[in-house]
PDB file of C-alpha atoms in Angstrom:
ATOM      1  CA  UNK A 897      38.825   6.780  95.786  1.00  0.00           C
ATOM      2  CA  UNK A 898      36.554   5.656  92.648  1.00  0.00           C
ATOM      3  CA  UNK A 899      33.221   5.590  93.052  1.00  0.00           C
ATOM      4  CA  UNK A 900      30.751   4.194  91.216  1.00  0.00           C
ATOM      5  CA  UNK A 901      27.112   4.816  90.699  1.00  0.00           C
ATOM      6  CA  UNK A 902      24.291   2.415  88.960  1.00  0.00           C
ATOM      7  CA  UNK A 903      20.980   3.281  88.184  1.00  0.00           C
ATOM      8  CA  UNK A 904      18.222   1.208  86.703  1.00  0.00           C
ATOM      9  CA  UNK A 905      14.236   2.540  86.199  1.00  0.00           C
ATOM     10  CA  UNK A 906      12.205   0.215  87.211  1.00  0.00           C
ATOM     11  CA  UNK A 907      12.263  -1.918  90.488  1.00  0.00           C
ATOM     12  CA  UNK A 908      11.785  -4.667  87.961  1.00  0.00           C
ATOM     13  CA  UNK A 909      15.278  -4.143  85.845  1.00  0.00           C
ATOM     14  CA  UNK A 910      18.174  -5.517  87.387  1.00  0.00           C
ATOM     15  CA  UNK A 911      21.636  -3.612  88.433  1.00  0.00           C
ATOM     16  CA  UNK A 912      24.439  -6.453  88.841  1.00  0.00           C
ATOM     17  CA  UNK A 913      25.488  -5.850  85.330  1.00  0.00           C
ATOM     18  CA  UNK A 914      26.474  -2.318  85.775  1.00  0.00           C
ATOM     19  CA  UNK A 915      27.700  -3.214  89.733  1.00  0.00           C
ATOM     20  CA  UNK A 916      29.965  -5.993  88.388  1.00  0.00           C
ATOM     21  CA  UNK A 917      31.683  -3.147  85.649  1.00  0.00           C
ATOM     22  CA  UNK A 918      31.836  -0.519  88.661  1.00  0.00           C
ATOM     23  CA  UNK A 919      33.729  -3.034  90.426  1.00  0.00           C
ATOM     24  CA  UNK A 920      36.108  -4.523  87.824  1.00  0.00           C
ATOM     25  CA  UNK A 921      36.723  -1.248  87.639  1.00  0.00           C
ATOM     26  CA  UNK A 922      37.940  -0.271  90.548  1.00  0.00           C
ATOM     27  CA  UNK A 923      35.003   1.458  92.323  1.00  0.00           C
ATOM     28  CA  UNK A 924      35.926   1.088  96.371  1.00  0.00           C
ATOM     29  CA  UNK A 925      31.502   1.985  97.024  1.00  0.00           C
ATOM     30  CA  UNK A 926      29.217   2.593  94.484  1.00  0.00           C
ATOM     31  CA  UNK A 927      26.058   4.012  94.641  1.00  0.00           C
ATOM     32  CA  UNK A 928      22.900   2.510  93.395  1.00  0.00           C
ATOM     33  CA  UNK A 929      19.408   2.867  92.842  1.00  0.00           C
ATOM     34  CA  UNK A 930      15.986   1.724  90.691  1.00  0.00           C
ATOM     35  CA  UNK A 931      14.062   5.442  90.014  1.00  0.00           C
ATOM     36  CA  UNK A 932      13.590   6.922  86.888  1.00  0.00           C
ATOM     37  CA  UNK A 933      16.642   9.589  85.566  1.00  0.00           C
ATOM     38  CA  UNK A 934      13.510  12.027  85.257  1.00  0.00           C
ATOM     39  CA  UNK A 935      13.169  12.376  88.796  1.00  0.00           C
ATOM     40  CA  UNK A 936      15.199  15.186  89.693  1.00  0.00           C
ATOM     41  CA  UNK A 937      15.477  13.894  94.192  1.00  0.00           C
ATOM     42  CA  UNK A 938      17.141  10.577  93.700  1.00  0.00           C
ATOM     43  CA  UNK A 939      18.473  10.392  96.784  1.00  0.00           C
ATOM     44  CA  UNK A 940      21.646   7.967  96.083  1.00  0.00           C
ATOM     45  CA  UNK A 941      23.076  10.066  93.545  1.00  0.00           C
ATOM     46  CA  UNK A 942      22.306  12.946  95.652  1.00  0.00           C
ATOM     47  CA  UNK A 943      24.385  11.497  98.242  1.00  0.00           C
ATOM     48  CA  UNK A 944      27.948  10.425  95.941  1.00  0.00           C
ATOM     49  CA  UNK A 945      27.954  14.034  95.461  1.00  0.00           C
ATOM     50  CA  UNK A 946      28.084  14.882  98.759  1.00  0.00           C
ATOM     51  CA  UNK A 947      30.308  12.877  99.608  1.00  0.00           C
ATOM     52  CA  UNK A 948      32.936  13.850  96.617  1.00  0.00           C
ATOM     53  CA  UNK A 949      35.880  14.837  97.423  1.00  0.00           C
ATOM     54  CA  UNK A 950      39.231  16.881  95.487  1.00  0.00           C
ATOM     55  CA  UNK A 951      40.840  13.778  93.368  1.00  0.00           C
ATOM     56  CA  UNK A 952      37.580  11.271  93.663  1.00  0.00           C
ATOM     57  CA  UNK A 953      36.184  10.215  90.770  1.00  0.00           C
ATOM     58  CA  UNK A 954      32.797   9.886  89.025  1.00  0.00           C
ATOM     59  CA  UNK A 955      32.100   6.128  87.771  1.00  0.00           C
ATOM     60  CA  UNK A 956      29.309   4.854  85.866  1.00  0.00           C
ATOM     61  CA  UNK A 957      28.597   1.786  83.533  1.00  0.00           C
ATOM     62  CA  UNK A 958      27.070   4.109  81.007  1.00  0.00           C
ATOM     63  CA  UNK A 959      25.940   7.520  80.417  1.00  0.00           C
ATOM     64  CA  UNK A 960      23.144   7.490  80.294  1.00  0.00           C
ATOM     65  CA  UNK A 961      22.978   5.312  83.961  1.00  0.00           C
ATOM     66  CA  UNK A 962      23.723   8.882  85.580  1.00  0.00           C
ATOM     67  CA  UNK A 963      21.099  11.737  83.326  1.00  0.00           C
ATOM     68  CA  UNK A 964      18.221  11.870  81.115  1.00  0.00           C
ATOM     69  CA  UNK A 965      19.894  13.716  78.382  1.00  0.00           C
ATOM     70  CA  UNK A 966      23.102  15.394  77.404  1.00  0.00           C
ATOM     71  CA  UNK A 967      21.837  18.875  78.728  1.00  0.00           C
ATOM     72  CA  UNK A 968      21.201  16.761  82.760  1.00  0.00           C
ATOM     73  CA  UNK A 969      24.536  14.978  82.534  1.00  0.00           C
ATOM     74  CA  UNK A 970      26.612  18.209  81.263  1.00  0.00           C
ATOM     75  CA  UNK A 971      25.400  19.970  84.509  1.00  0.00           C
ATOM     76  CA  UNK A 972      26.234  16.967  86.874  1.00  0.00           C
ATOM     77  CA  UNK A 973      29.242  16.132  85.253  1.00  0.00           C
ATOM     78  CA  UNK A 974      30.621  20.543  86.224  1.00  0.00           C
ATOM     79  CA  UNK A 975      28.928  19.601  89.339  1.00  0.00           C
ATOM     80  CA  UNK A 976      31.391  16.803  89.945  1.00  0.00           C
ATOM     81  CA  UNK A 977      33.792  18.815  88.347  1.00  0.00           C
ATOM     82  CA  UNK A 978      33.759  22.320  90.884  1.00  0.00           C
ATOM     83  CA  UNK A 979      33.850  19.515  93.405  1.00  0.00           C
ATOM     84  CA  UNK A 980      37.322  18.621  92.352  1.00  0.00           C
ATOM     85  CA  UNK A 981      36.574  14.701  90.825  1.00  0.00           C
ATOM     86  CA  UNK A 982      36.091  13.356  87.789  1.00  0.00           C
ATOM     87  CA  UNK A 983      33.684  11.771  86.001  1.00  0.00           C
ATOM     88  CA  UNK A 984      34.238   8.584  83.682  1.00  0.00           C
ATOM     89  CA  UNK A 985      31.989   6.706  81.235  1.00  0.00           C
ATOM     90  CA  UNK A 986      32.928   3.022  80.839  1.00  0.00           C
ATOM     91  CA  UNK A 987      31.031   2.178  77.383  1.00  0.00           C
ATOM     92  CA  UNK A 988      31.575   4.788  76.329  1.00  0.00           C
ATOM     93  CA  UNK A 989      34.974   5.838  76.959  1.00  0.00           C
ATOM     94  CA  UNK A 990      35.006   9.455  78.689  1.00  0.00           C
ATOM     95  CA  UNK A 991      37.474  10.012  81.785  1.00  0.00           C
ATOM     96  CA  UNK A 992      37.377  14.052  82.107  1.00  0.00           C
ATOM     97  CA  UNK A 993      40.594  13.389  84.537  1.00  0.00           C
ATOM     98  CA  UNK A 994      43.159  12.819  80.899  1.00  0.00           C
ATOM     99  CA  UNK A 995      43.538  15.787  78.563  1.00  0.00           C
ATOM    100  CA  UNK A 996      41.868  13.435  76.045  1.00  0.00           C
ATOM    101  CA  UNK A 997      39.502  12.682  77.696  1.00  0.00           C
ATOM    102  CA  UNK A 998      38.121  15.921  78.543  1.00  0.00           C
ATOM    103  CA  UNK A 999      38.186  17.174  74.893  1.00  0.00           C
ATOM    104  CA  UNK A1000      35.903  14.594  74.480  1.00  0.00           C
ATOM    105  CA  UNK A1001      34.025  15.770  77.157  1.00  0.00           C
ATOM    106  CA  UNK A1002      33.716  19.692  75.955  1.00  0.00           C
ATOM    107  CA  UNK A1003      32.990  18.780  71.855  1.00  0.00           C
ATOM    108  CA  UNK A1004      30.172  16.940  73.305  1.00  0.00           C
ATOM    109  CA  UNK A1005      29.005  19.986  75.224  1.00  0.00           C
ATOM    110  CA  UNK A1006      29.340  22.110  72.289  1.00  0.00           C
ATOM    111  CA  UNK A1007      27.622  19.910  69.958  1.00  0.00           C
ATOM    112  CA  UNK A1008      24.674  19.902  72.847  1.00  0.00           C
ATOM    113  CA  UNK A1009      24.971  23.638  73.180  1.00  0.00           C
ATOM    114  CA  UNK A1010      24.935  23.992  69.297  1.00  0.00           C
ATOM    115  CA  UNK A1011      21.958  21.767  69.221  1.00  0.00           C
ATOM    116  CA  UNK A1012      20.126  23.415  71.841  1.00  0.00           C
ATOM    117  CA  UNK A1013      20.094  26.797  69.683  1.00  0.00           C
ATOM    118  CA  UNK A1014      19.645  25.217  66.581  1.00  0.00           C
ATOM    119  CA  UNK A1015      15.993  23.738  68.413  1.00  0.00           C
ATOM    120  CA  UNK A1016      15.125  27.605  69.476  1.00  0.00           C
ATOM    121  CA  UNK A1017      16.151  29.088  66.170  1.00  0.00           C
ATOM    122  CA  UNK A1018      13.151  26.282  64.125  1.00  0.00           C
ATOM    123  CA  UNK A1019      11.199  27.322  66.915  1.00  0.00           C
ATOM    124  CA  UNK A1020      11.366  30.161  66.374  1.00  0.00           C
ATOM    125  CA  UNK A1021      11.450  29.944  62.499  1.00  0.00           C
ATOM    126  CA  UNK A1022       8.372  28.427  62.818  1.00  0.00           C
ATOM    127  CA  UNK A1023       6.235  29.960  65.020  1.00  0.00           C
ATOM    128  CA  UNK A1024       6.364  33.680  62.987  1.00  0.00           C
ATOM    129  CA  UNK A1025       5.691  31.173  59.805  1.00  0.00           C
ATOM    130  CA  UNK A1026       2.459  30.655  61.926  1.00  0.00           C
ATOM    131  CA  UNK A1027       2.341  34.744  62.893  1.00  0.00           C
ATOM    132  CA  UNK A1028       2.710  35.094  58.792  1.00  0.00           C
ATOM    133  CA  UNK A1029      -0.486  32.827  58.436  1.00  0.00           C
ATOM    134  CA  UNK A1030      -2.557  34.819  61.017  1.00  0.00           C
ATOM    135  CA  UNK A1031      -2.493  31.752  63.638  1.00  0.00           C
ATOM    136  CA  UNK A1032      -2.099  32.094  66.854  1.00  0.00           C
ATOM    137  CA  UNK A1033       0.167  29.551  70.030  1.00  0.00           C
TER     138      UNK A1033
END
């Protein structure tokens, strides 16, 4: 079954374009909510994830509708994968149900991990430079 997820950050934003795109992509059921992606508690997303079955595919219009960051996206897609389901993002052309789609997604994952490690290195270097000058953070 293809399950759609649409999200808008504020009550004033419209979900119609997302829902139309999801229906055009074959979504049989769409879970929609108006809530910030930074909210840890997103009831409709939780409901979608709870109802996933092996072979299902979660479809979003754009991956930023599912998550607030690439790291968050990776965690959510991992939950989807653990349920035996796939993930598709229409705007980015990501489809983890295909070998090429999984490759693209894994490349994105690797880049995200690399960037997190580089940020940590730069932070440590910056703190060491501050300490060397006698300042305490």
